[in-house]
Amino acid sequence: MHTSKRIAVVGGGPAGAFAAAELARFGRKVVLFDEKLAWEKPCGGGLTDKAIAHWPFLREAQAERNWISHCQLIAPSGRKVSFPLDRQIAIFSRKVLNGLLIEKARQAGTQVCQERVIGIERTTAGWSLRTTSKSYGSDFVVLATGARNSFGKQFSRRLGPENFMMAAGYYIPGTHQTVQIKFLKDLHGYIWVFPRADHFSVGICGRMQGMNTASLRRILHDSVAEFGLTLNGAKFYAHIIPSLTVNALQRPFSGDGWAMIGDAAGFVDAITGEGIYYSLRSAEQLANALQQNAPEKYPGFVREDFLPELEHASRIAGRFYAGDWMGDAVIERMVQLTARSTRFRELMRDLFAGTQEYSDLRERVYRNLPRIAAEAVVSTVWSPPSDVRSRAAVGQQ
Ligand SMILES: Cc1cc2nc3c(=O)[nH]c(=O)nc-3n(C[C@H](O)[C@H](O)[C@H](O)COP(=O)(O)OP(=O)(O)OC[C@H]3O[C@@H](n4cnc5c(N)ncnc54)[C@H](O)[C@@H]3O)c2cc1C
């Protein structure tokens, strides 16, 4: 049995701040390091109903956020569908969300240090963490340093570029209540418009042959007007999103006296880029293992919980973005069926709520296919939805 009396958490994003809050609540002596503390980390800031339901403080906290009840999807052909969500999505500014979680950690008894950790070395007594101003000792180190995890190579296998999506975007003044997602031909990713309390996070993420952040930014520029937005007063951001291969998801994310959580461990959905839920969940799982004085249980907890879902996402991401289904691109079919079939729309609502897992998605689609197909045929013949532009209308074959 391993008792970690002093725990150092490096990184105060959702993963690190929540781990610190939980560990301090369990009576551990916790020091949390973040060079910026609460800051506007490049992000959409979207949290599904699954996350909100699991951590009610996210709903109850007196914090500014926008509750979203509509979604619009745009396929590469220009085909569109808008539909109401039955469970709202919360969109936070990351400065607000990080601030909320860091405050939670502080109130639970965490010592919060606004410092950058520049070195971590093993000592006979545990670990020594060096910051720009001094050194700290600890028995256990939690690495919650995000996607640009500077300690990744020291503690585990290096991740190659195939394990990341690029992302670029703008914060634009204004807001409304609809999330918009636009897919583009040959882009393994998408453009999003996420309305927050008083501004939009509008961005593009993905992988594209021969593309870099500058080319993604150009594509985004060309698309902004389509959403009725301008870049006047907009603030640019760019970052990377972990999008691990199945093989990379098998690499060690904990060991003797240390563990990685959140983006530092690569816990992000390879299709959607959703990572906040997995940051909070991995923080919770690690805190549970440490509370039992059994840090070695952490990988098992993660494997029993969400890792299979992330592996599944990684396995099917290529097919989702570039594959065909029933004679058309998967995304075209998805948008078309969302417009034409009530049963398919229910499935999409569950995906947006975070309650439809990838592991039984295929089975659910095929079980419901006769009904979905019948609804699609009836809808096409009798009442073409007004918000769906046909391929012909946008000049496609
Ligand atoms: C453009 C974009 C859009 C996204 N949109 C969404 C979305 O809408 N919904 C969603 O669920 N996910 C989204 N994600 C993913 C989400 O942002 C991440 O999964 C989430 O922030 C991970 O949290 P984290 O705490 O692991 O890491 P981070 O939030 O990156 O936090 C890491 C922290 O560590 C600190 N740090 C790093 N190194 C050191 C050091 N050496 N010393 C001290 N401090 C250090 C940093 O300052 C930072 O505060 C998006 C990502 C991007 C890039």
Short mmCIF file of C-alpha atoms and ligand atoms in Angstrom, two decimals:
data_model
loop_
_atom_site.label_atom_id
_atom_site.label_comp_id
_atom_site.label_asym_id
_atom_site.label_seq_id
_atom_site.Cartn_x
_atom_site.Cartn_y
_atom_site.Cartn_z
CA MET A 1 0.00 0.00 0.00
CA HIS A 2 1.33 3.43 -1.01
CA THR A 3 0.35 6.51 0.99
CA SER A 4 0.94 9.79 -0.82
CA LYS A 5 0.96 12.47 1.84
CA ARG A 6 2.04 15.41 -0.32
CA ILE A 7 0.64 15.57 -3.83
CA ALA A 8 1.88 18.01 -6.47
CA VAL A 9 -0.49 18.72 -9.35
CA VAL A 10 1.16 20.34 -12.37
CA GLY A 11 -1.42 22.20 -14.49
CA GLY A 12 -4.59 23.96 -13.33
CA GLY A 13 -6.91 23.28 -16.28
CA PRO A 14 -10.08 21.21 -15.73
CA ALA A 15 -8.08 18.02 -15.12
CA GLY A 16 -5.54 19.40 -12.64
CA ALA A 17 -7.87 21.77 -10.81
CA PHE A 18 -10.55 19.10 -10.34
CA ALA A 19 -8.01 16.46 -9.24
CA ALA A 20 -6.64 18.96 -6.70
CA ALA A 21 -10.16 19.76 -5.46
CA GLU A 22 -11.04 16.08 -5.02
CA LEU A 23 -7.73 15.13 -3.38
CA ALA A 24 -7.87 18.07 -0.96
CA ARG A 25 -11.47 17.13 -0.15
CA PHE A 26 -10.18 13.65 0.76
CA GLY A 27 -7.76 15.29 3.20
CA ARG A 28 -4.56 15.15 1.14
CA LYS A 29 -1.96 17.91 1.24
CA VAL A 30 -2.11 19.25 -2.30
CA VAL A 31 -0.09 21.89 -4.14
CA LEU A 32 -1.42 22.98 -7.55
CA PHE A 33 0.88 24.73 -10.02
CA ASP A 34 -0.26 26.70 -13.04
CA GLU A 35 1.70 29.46 -14.65
CA LYS A 36 -1.44 31.28 -15.81
CA LEU A 37 -4.13 30.05 -13.38
CA ALA A 38 -7.59 30.86 -14.82
CA TRP A 39 -7.06 31.84 -18.46
CA GLU A 40 -8.90 31.72 -21.79
CA LYS A 41 -7.41 28.44 -22.98
CA PRO A 42 -8.22 27.95 -26.70
CA CYS A 43 -11.40 25.88 -26.64
CA GLY A 44 -15.04 25.69 -27.67
CA GLY A 45 -15.99 25.36 -24.01
CA GLY A 46 -18.91 23.00 -24.71
CA LEU A 47 -20.07 20.56 -22.03
CA THR A 48 -22.62 17.86 -22.75
CA ASP A 49 -25.61 17.04 -20.56
CA LYS A 50 -23.78 13.86 -19.53
CA ALA A 51 -21.05 15.98 -17.93
CA ILE A 52 -23.50 18.44 -16.34
CA ALA A 53 -25.58 15.58 -14.92
CA HIS A 54 -22.51 13.82 -13.51
CA TRP A 55 -21.11 16.96 -11.82
CA PRO A 56 -24.16 19.00 -10.70
CA PHE A 57 -21.92 21.83 -9.41
CA LEU A 58 -21.39 22.74 -13.09
CA ARG A 59 -25.11 23.55 -13.30
CA GLU A 60 -25.49 25.00 -9.81
CA ALA A 61 -22.41 27.25 -9.71
CA GLN A 62 -22.93 31.01 -9.97
CA ALA A 63 -20.87 31.17 -13.13
CA GLU A 64 -21.56 32.77 -16.49
CA ARG A 65 -22.31 30.28 -19.27
CA ASN A 66 -24.68 29.92 -22.21
CA TRP A 67 -27.33 27.19 -22.36
CA ILE A 68 -27.74 25.89 -25.89
CA SER A 69 -30.95 24.30 -27.07
CA HIS A 70 -30.51 24.17 -30.86
CA CYS A 71 -28.03 22.66 -33.24
CA GLN A 72 -27.34 23.19 -36.93
CA LEU A 73 -25.28 20.76 -38.99
CA ILE A 74 -23.92 21.64 -42.43
CA ALA A 75 -22.61 18.91 -44.74
CA PRO A 76 -19.80 19.45 -47.28
CA SER A 77 -22.42 19.68 -50.06
CA GLY A 78 -24.11 22.61 -48.31
CA ARG A 79 -27.03 20.46 -47.16
CA LYS A 80 -28.20 21.79 -43.77
CA VAL A 81 -30.34 20.64 -40.90
CA SER A 82 -31.40 22.48 -37.74
CA PHE A 83 -33.00 20.67 -34.85
CA PRO A 84 -33.82 21.32 -31.20
CA LEU A 85 -31.82 19.48 -28.54
CA ASP A 86 -33.83 17.82 -25.78
CA ARG A 87 -30.99 18.26 -23.25
CA GLN A 88 -29.09 21.53 -23.26
CA ILE A 89 -25.37 21.94 -23.83
CA ALA A 90 -23.56 24.40 -21.53
CA ILE A 91 -20.95 26.60 -23.15
CA PHE A 92 -18.42 28.15 -20.81
CA SER A 93 -15.69 30.66 -21.34
CA ARG A 94 -12.61 28.69 -20.32
CA LYS A 95 -11.47 31.49 -18.06
CA VAL A 96 -14.75 31.12 -16.15
CA LEU A 97 -14.65 27.30 -16.06
CA ASN A 98 -10.99 27.12 -15.01
CA GLY A 99 -11.61 29.85 -12.41
CA LEU A 100 -14.57 27.91 -11.00
CA LEU A 101 -12.52 24.71 -10.67
CA ILE A 102 -9.41 26.40 -9.25
CA GLU A 103 -11.59 28.13 -6.66
CA LYS A 104 -13.14 24.76 -5.79
CA ALA A 105 -9.63 23.37 -5.27
CA ARG A 106 -8.62 26.36 -3.15
CA GLN A 107 -11.72 26.09 -0.97
CA ALA A 108 -11.06 22.39 -0.40
CA GLY A 109 -7.64 23.32 1.02
CA THR A 110 -5.31 23.16 -1.99
CA GLN A 111 -2.29 25.46 -1.97
CA VAL A 112 -2.46 27.19 -5.36
CA CYS A 113 0.83 28.49 -6.83
CA GLN A 114 0.96 30.65 -9.94
CA GLU A 115 4.27 29.22 -11.15
CA ARG A 116 5.60 27.27 -14.10
CA VAL A 117 7.16 23.91 -13.23
CA ILE A 118 10.38 23.64 -15.22
CA GLY A 119 11.79 20.37 -13.89
CA ILE A 120 10.66 17.24 -12.08
CA GLU A 121 13.30 14.93 -10.61
CA ARG A 122 13.05 11.79 -8.55
CA THR A 123 14.62 11.96 -5.07
CA THR A 124 15.04 9.33 -2.35
CA ALA A 125 12.01 10.86 -0.59
CA GLY A 126 9.78 11.13 -3.69
CA TRP A 127 9.93 14.02 -6.18
CA SER A 128 11.48 17.43 -6.40
CA LEU A 129 9.65 19.98 -8.55
CA ARG A 130 11.57 23.01 -9.73
CA THR A 131 9.75 26.20 -10.62
CA THR A 132 11.27 29.46 -11.82
CA SER A 133 11.59 30.65 -8.20
CA LYS A 134 12.03 27.59 -5.92
CA SER A 135 11.83 23.82 -5.37
CA TYR A 136 9.02 21.78 -3.84
CA GLY A 137 9.05 18.20 -2.54
CA SER A 138 6.19 15.76 -3.05
CA ASP A 139 5.37 12.06 -2.71
CA PHE A 140 3.19 11.87 -5.83
CA VAL A 141 3.10 13.95 -9.03
CA VAL A 142 -0.04 14.48 -11.11
CA LEU A 143 0.76 15.64 -14.65
CA ALA A 144 -2.17 17.71 -15.93
CA THR A 145 -0.15 19.89 -18.27
CA GLY A 146 -2.50 19.68 -21.25
CA ALA A 147 -1.96 18.74 -24.90
CA ARG A 148 1.46 20.42 -25.06
CA ASN A 149 2.62 18.23 -22.18
CA SER A 150 6.30 19.14 -21.80
CA PHE A 151 6.87 16.18 -19.45
CA GLY A 152 5.30 13.58 -21.75
CA LYS A 153 8.59 12.18 -23.04
CA GLN A 154 10.16 12.04 -19.57
CA PHE A 155 7.36 9.89 -18.15
CA SER A 156 5.96 7.94 -21.10
CA ARG A 157 6.30 7.33 -24.85
CA ARG A 158 6.61 10.38 -27.10
CA LEU A 159 3.49 11.08 -29.18
CA GLY A 160 4.06 11.70 -32.91
CA PRO A 161 2.13 14.28 -35.00
CA GLU A 162 -0.35 11.59 -36.12
CA ASN A 163 -1.80 11.86 -32.59
CA PHE A 164 -2.91 15.49 -32.84
CA MET A 165 -5.40 17.66 -34.70
CA MET A 166 -4.59 21.29 -35.33
CA ALA A 167 -7.07 23.93 -34.23
CA ALA A 168 -7.43 27.64 -34.94
CA GLY A 169 -10.20 30.05 -34.15
CA TYR A 170 -11.52 33.40 -33.02
CA TYR A 171 -13.45 34.83 -30.12
CA ILE A 172 -16.04 37.08 -31.75
CA PRO A 173 -18.38 39.49 -29.92
CA GLY A 174 -22.09 38.53 -29.93
CA THR A 175 -24.11 35.45 -29.00
CA HIS A 176 -27.22 33.34 -29.72
CA GLN A 177 -28.58 29.92 -28.70
CA THR A 178 -27.58 27.64 -31.59
CA VAL A 179 -24.46 25.54 -31.94
CA GLN A 180 -23.39 25.32 -35.59
CA ILE A 181 -21.12 22.65 -37.02
CA LYS A 182 -19.93 22.65 -40.61
CA PHE A 183 -18.07 19.77 -42.26
CA LEU A 184 -15.82 20.27 -45.28
CA LYS A 185 -14.77 17.93 -48.05
CA ASP A 186 -11.39 16.26 -47.34
CA LEU A 187 -11.14 17.74 -43.85
CA HIS A 188 -10.86 15.24 -41.01
CA GLY A 189 -12.43 17.74 -38.62
CA TYR A 190 -14.97 20.57 -38.70
CA ILE A 191 -15.77 24.24 -38.21
CA TRP A 192 -17.73 25.13 -35.08
CA VAL A 193 -19.65 28.17 -33.89
CA PHE A 194 -20.11 27.88 -30.13
CA PRO A 195 -22.03 30.82 -28.63
CA ARG A 196 -20.93 31.66 -25.10
CA ALA A 197 -22.53 34.14 -22.67
CA ASP A 198 -21.23 37.23 -24.50
CA HIS A 199 -19.11 36.03 -27.41
CA PHE A 200 -18.70 33.18 -29.88
CA SER A 201 -15.86 30.70 -29.96
CA VAL A 202 -15.61 30.06 -33.70
CA GLY A 203 -12.96 27.64 -34.82
CA ILE A 204 -11.74 24.94 -37.12
CA CYS A 205 -9.98 21.73 -36.19
CA GLY A 206 -8.71 18.86 -38.18
CA ARG A 207 -6.18 17.04 -40.20
CA MET A 208 -5.82 17.61 -43.88
CA GLN A 209 -3.15 16.42 -46.26
CA GLY A 210 -0.55 19.18 -46.65
CA MET A 211 -2.46 21.55 -44.35
CA ASN A 212 -1.08 23.65 -41.52
CA THR A 213 -2.63 26.10 -39.06
CA ALA A 214 -2.34 28.94 -41.60
CA SER A 215 -4.35 27.01 -44.20
CA LEU A 216 -6.98 26.07 -41.63
CA ARG A 217 -7.19 29.73 -40.67
CA ARG A 218 -7.72 30.72 -44.32
CA ILE A 219 -10.57 28.21 -44.67
CA LEU A 220 -12.14 29.59 -41.50
CA HIS A 221 -11.85 33.18 -42.82
CA ASP A 222 -13.70 32.15 -45.96
CA SER A 223 -16.51 30.57 -43.92
CA VAL A 224 -17.16 33.14 -41.21
CA ALA A 225 -19.53 35.30 -43.29
CA GLU A 226 -21.71 32.25 -43.96
CA PHE A 227 -22.59 32.26 -40.25
CA GLY A 228 -23.53 35.94 -40.36
CA LEU A 229 -20.36 36.88 -38.45
CA THR A 230 -17.47 39.26 -39.13
CA LEU A 231 -13.97 39.29 -37.68
CA ASN A 232 -14.30 42.89 -36.43
CA GLY A 233 -13.07 42.91 -32.83
CA ALA A 234 -12.21 39.20 -33.03
CA LYS A 235 -9.28 37.67 -31.13
CA PHE A 236 -7.31 34.86 -32.77
CA TYR A 237 -6.29 31.59 -31.07
CA ALA A 238 -4.51 28.40 -32.12
CA HIS A 239 -3.76 25.17 -30.29
CA ILE A 240 -3.56 21.40 -30.76
CA ILE A 241 -6.08 18.73 -29.80
CA PRO A 242 -4.94 15.22 -28.86
CA SER A 243 -6.46 12.67 -31.20
CA LEU A 244 -4.65 9.49 -30.26
CA THR A 245 -4.39 6.37 -32.39
CA VAL A 246 -5.60 3.17 -30.73
CA ASN A 247 -1.96 2.17 -30.33
CA ALA A 248 -1.01 5.43 -28.60
CA LEU A 249 -3.96 5.04 -26.22
CA GLN A 250 -2.21 1.89 -24.92
CA ARG A 251 0.91 3.76 -23.78
CA PRO A 252 1.51 4.04 -20.01
CA PHE A 253 -0.23 7.01 -18.41
CA SER A 254 0.81 6.25 -14.82
CA GLY A 255 3.69 4.65 -12.95
CA ASP A 256 5.50 4.60 -9.65
CA GLY A 257 4.57 7.85 -7.90
CA TRP A 258 3.11 9.64 -10.94
CA ALA A 259 0.03 9.77 -13.18
CA MET A 260 -1.14 11.76 -16.20
CA ILE A 261 -4.72 12.98 -16.53
CA GLY A 262 -6.77 14.91 -19.11
CA ASP A 263 -5.11 16.09 -22.33
CA ALA A 264 -1.66 15.25 -20.96
CA ALA A 265 -2.74 11.60 -21.10
CA GLY A 266 -4.41 12.10 -24.51
CA PHE A 267 -7.93 11.51 -23.18
CA VAL A 268 -9.90 13.22 -25.95
CA ASP A 269 -12.58 11.94 -28.32
CA ALA A 270 -10.81 11.56 -31.69
CA ILE A 271 -13.99 12.37 -33.64
CA THR A 272 -15.40 15.38 -31.79
CA GLY A 273 -12.35 16.72 -29.93
CA GLU A 274 -14.38 16.63 -26.71
CA GLY A 275 -11.90 16.58 -23.85
CA ILE A 276 -13.32 18.44 -20.85
CA TYR A 277 -15.50 15.50 -19.76
CA TYR A 278 -12.53 13.12 -19.94
CA SER A 279 -10.31 15.59 -18.06
CA LEU A 280 -12.77 15.76 -15.19
CA ARG A 281 -13.46 12.03 -15.26
CA SER A 282 -9.77 11.03 -15.29
CA ALA A 283 -9.16 13.48 -12.43
CA GLU A 284 -11.98 11.85 -10.48
CA GLN A 285 -10.70 8.33 -11.20
CA LEU A 286 -7.16 9.20 -10.11
CA ALA A 287 -8.43 10.88 -6.93
CA ASN A 288 -10.48 7.75 -6.13
CA ALA A 289 -7.44 5.52 -6.58
CA LEU A 290 -5.28 7.78 -4.40
CA GLN A 291 -7.99 8.00 -1.76
CA GLN A 292 -7.79 4.20 -1.52
CA ASN A 293 -3.98 4.53 -1.23
CA ALA A 294 -3.86 2.45 -4.40
CA PRO A 295 -2.60 4.63 -7.29
CA GLU A 296 -1.90 1.42 -9.22
CA LYS A 297 -5.68 1.03 -9.58
CA TYR A 298 -5.97 4.23 -11.67
CA PRO A 299 -5.25 2.64 -15.11
CA GLY A 300 -7.78 -0.11 -14.36
CA PHE A 301 -10.44 2.44 -13.37
CA VAL A 302 -9.89 4.32 -16.64
CA ARG A 303 -9.94 1.11 -18.69
CA GLU A 304 -13.20 0.02 -17.06
CA ASP A 305 -14.72 3.44 -17.55
CA PHE A 306 -14.09 5.59 -20.64
CA LEU A 307 -10.96 4.26 -22.37
CA PRO A 308 -12.85 1.71 -24.53
CA GLU A 309 -15.05 4.57 -25.78
CA LEU A 310 -11.99 6.64 -26.74
CA GLU A 311 -10.48 3.61 -28.49
CA HIS A 312 -13.72 3.13 -30.38
CA ALA A 313 -13.75 6.78 -31.45
CA SER A 314 -10.17 6.48 -32.63
CA ARG A 315 -10.98 3.33 -34.61
CA ILE A 316 -13.98 4.82 -36.46
CA ALA A 317 -12.84 8.46 -36.86
CA GLY A 318 -11.34 7.89 -40.33
CA ARG A 319 -14.50 6.21 -41.56
CA PHE A 320 -16.70 8.95 -40.09
CA TYR A 321 -14.85 11.74 -41.90
CA ALA A 322 -13.89 9.98 -45.14
CA GLY A 323 -16.05 6.88 -45.48
CA ASP A 324 -19.24 6.10 -47.38
CA TRP A 325 -22.50 4.74 -46.05
CA MET A 326 -25.47 3.65 -48.14
CA GLY A 327 -24.10 5.18 -51.34
CA ASP A 328 -23.02 8.58 -50.02
CA ALA A 329 -20.44 10.08 -47.65
CA VAL A 330 -21.19 9.19 -44.01
CA ILE A 331 -21.55 12.88 -43.07
CA GLU A 332 -23.91 13.61 -45.99
CA ARG A 333 -26.10 10.68 -44.95
CA MET A 334 -25.99 11.75 -41.32
CA VAL A 335 -27.20 15.27 -42.15
CA GLN A 336 -29.81 13.97 -44.58
CA LEU A 337 -31.25 11.43 -42.14
CA THR A 338 -31.23 13.94 -39.28
CA ALA A 339 -33.46 16.12 -41.46
CA ARG A 340 -35.71 13.32 -42.68
CA SER A 341 -36.16 10.88 -39.80
CA THR A 342 -37.49 11.48 -36.29
CA ARG A 343 -35.89 8.24 -35.10
CA PHE A 344 -32.48 9.26 -36.45
CA ARG A 345 -32.84 12.72 -34.88
CA GLU A 346 -33.39 11.04 -31.49
CA LEU A 347 -30.08 9.28 -31.96
CA MET A 348 -28.35 12.55 -32.86
CA ARG A 349 -29.81 14.21 -29.77
CA ASP A 350 -28.38 11.42 -27.63
CA LEU A 351 -24.98 11.89 -29.29
CA PHE A 352 -25.08 15.61 -28.49
CA ALA A 353 -26.16 14.84 -24.93
CA GLY A 354 -23.18 12.48 -24.59
CA THR A 355 -25.40 9.51 -23.71
CA GLN A 356 -25.05 7.54 -26.97
CA GLU A 357 -21.80 5.59 -26.88
CA TYR A 358 -19.92 4.69 -30.07
CA SER A 359 -19.72 1.07 -28.93
CA ASP A 360 -23.42 0.42 -29.58
CA LEU A 361 -24.07 3.14 -32.17
CA ARG A 362 -23.84 0.81 -35.13
CA GLU A 363 -26.16 -1.72 -33.51
CA ARG A 364 -28.72 1.03 -32.71
CA VAL A 365 -28.60 2.40 -36.26
CA TYR A 366 -29.10 -1.01 -37.87
CA ARG A 367 -31.82 -2.03 -35.39
CA ASN A 368 -33.73 1.14 -36.29
CA LEU A 369 -32.85 1.21 -39.98
CA PRO A 370 -36.22 0.02 -41.35
CA ARG A 371 -38.01 2.76 -39.41
CA ILE A 372 -35.38 5.39 -40.31
CA ALA A 373 -35.57 4.46 -43.99
CA ALA A 374 -39.37 4.51 -43.99
CA GLU A 375 -39.44 7.93 -42.30
CA ALA A 376 -36.86 9.26 -44.76
CA VAL A 377 -38.87 8.04 -47.76
CA VAL A 378 -42.16 9.44 -46.45
CA SER A 379 -40.52 12.75 -45.57
CA THR A 380 -38.89 13.03 -49.00
CA VAL A 381 -42.13 12.33 -50.84
CA TRP A 382 -44.53 14.35 -48.69
CA SER A 383 -42.79 17.13 -46.85
CA PRO A 384 -39.24 18.09 -47.74
CA PRO A 385 -37.88 19.94 -44.66
CA SER A 386 -37.51 23.64 -45.43
CA ASP A 387 -34.09 23.88 -43.80
CA VAL A 388 -32.58 21.18 -45.97
CA ARG A 389 -31.05 22.44 -49.18
CA SER A 390 -30.81 19.69 -51.75
CA ARG A 391 -27.54 18.97 -53.46
CA ALA A 392 -29.06 20.23 -56.71
CA ALA A 393 -29.84 23.55 -55.06
CA VAL A 394 -26.19 24.11 -54.25
CA GLY A 395 -24.98 22.96 -57.63
CA GLN A 396 -23.71 19.49 -56.69
CA GLN A 397 -24.08 16.24 -58.61
C1 LIG B 1 -9.65 24.79 -30.15
C2 LIG B 1 -10.14 23.75 -29.20
C3 LIG B 1 -11.51 23.59 -28.97
C4 LIG B 1 -11.96 22.65 -28.03
N1 LIG B 1 -13.30 22.58 -27.76
C5 LIG B 1 -13.75 21.73 -26.80
C6 LIG B 1 -15.11 21.71 -26.42
O1 LIG B 1 -15.93 22.49 -26.90
N2 LIG B 1 -15.51 20.81 -25.49
C7 LIG B 1 -14.63 19.94 -24.90
O2 LIG B 1 -15.04 19.12 -24.08
N3 LIG B 1 -13.31 19.96 -25.23
C8 LIG B 1 -12.85 20.84 -26.14
N4 LIG B 1 -11.51 20.90 -26.42
C9 LIG B 1 -10.59 20.08 -25.63
C10 LIG B 1 -10.37 20.73 -24.26
O3 LIG B 1 -9.96 22.07 -24.43
C11 LIG B 1 -9.30 19.96 -23.48
O4 LIG B 1 -9.61 18.59 -23.53
C12 LIG B 1 -9.22 20.40 -22.03
O5 LIG B 1 -8.84 21.74 -21.90
C13 LIG B 1 -8.19 19.53 -21.31
O6 LIG B 1 -8.05 19.96 -19.98
P1 LIG B 1 -6.67 19.72 -19.23
O7 LIG B 1 -6.86 20.25 -17.86
O8 LIG B 1 -6.23 18.33 -19.41
O9 LIG B 1 -5.61 20.61 -20.03
P2 LIG B 1 -5.58 22.19 -20.25
O10 LIG B 1 -6.92 22.76 -20.20
O11 LIG B 1 -4.75 22.41 -21.46
O12 LIG B 1 -4.80 22.72 -18.97
C14 LIG B 1 -3.42 22.52 -18.80
C15 LIG B 1 -2.91 23.57 -17.85
O13 LIG B 1 -1.56 23.26 -17.50
C16 LIG B 1 -0.83 24.46 -17.39
N5 LIG B 1 0.58 24.08 -17.57
C17 LIG B 1 1.13 23.43 -18.63
N6 LIG B 1 2.44 23.20 -18.41
C18 LIG B 1 2.70 23.70 -17.17
C19 LIG B 1 3.89 23.76 -16.38
N7 LIG B 1 5.04 23.25 -16.80
N8 LIG B 1 3.82 24.35 -15.15
C20 LIG B 1 2.64 24.87 -14.70
N9 LIG B 1 1.50 24.84 -15.42
C21 LIG B 1 1.53 24.26 -16.63
C22 LIG B 1 -1.40 25.35 -18.48
O14 LIG B 1 -1.20 26.73 -18.18
C23 LIG B 1 -2.88 24.97 -18.45
O15 LIG B 1 -3.64 25.84 -17.64
C24 LIG B 1 -11.03 21.82 -27.36
C25 LIG B 1 -9.66 21.96 -27.61
C26 LIG B 1 -9.22 22.93 -28.50
C27 LIG B 1 -7.74 23.10 -28.73
#
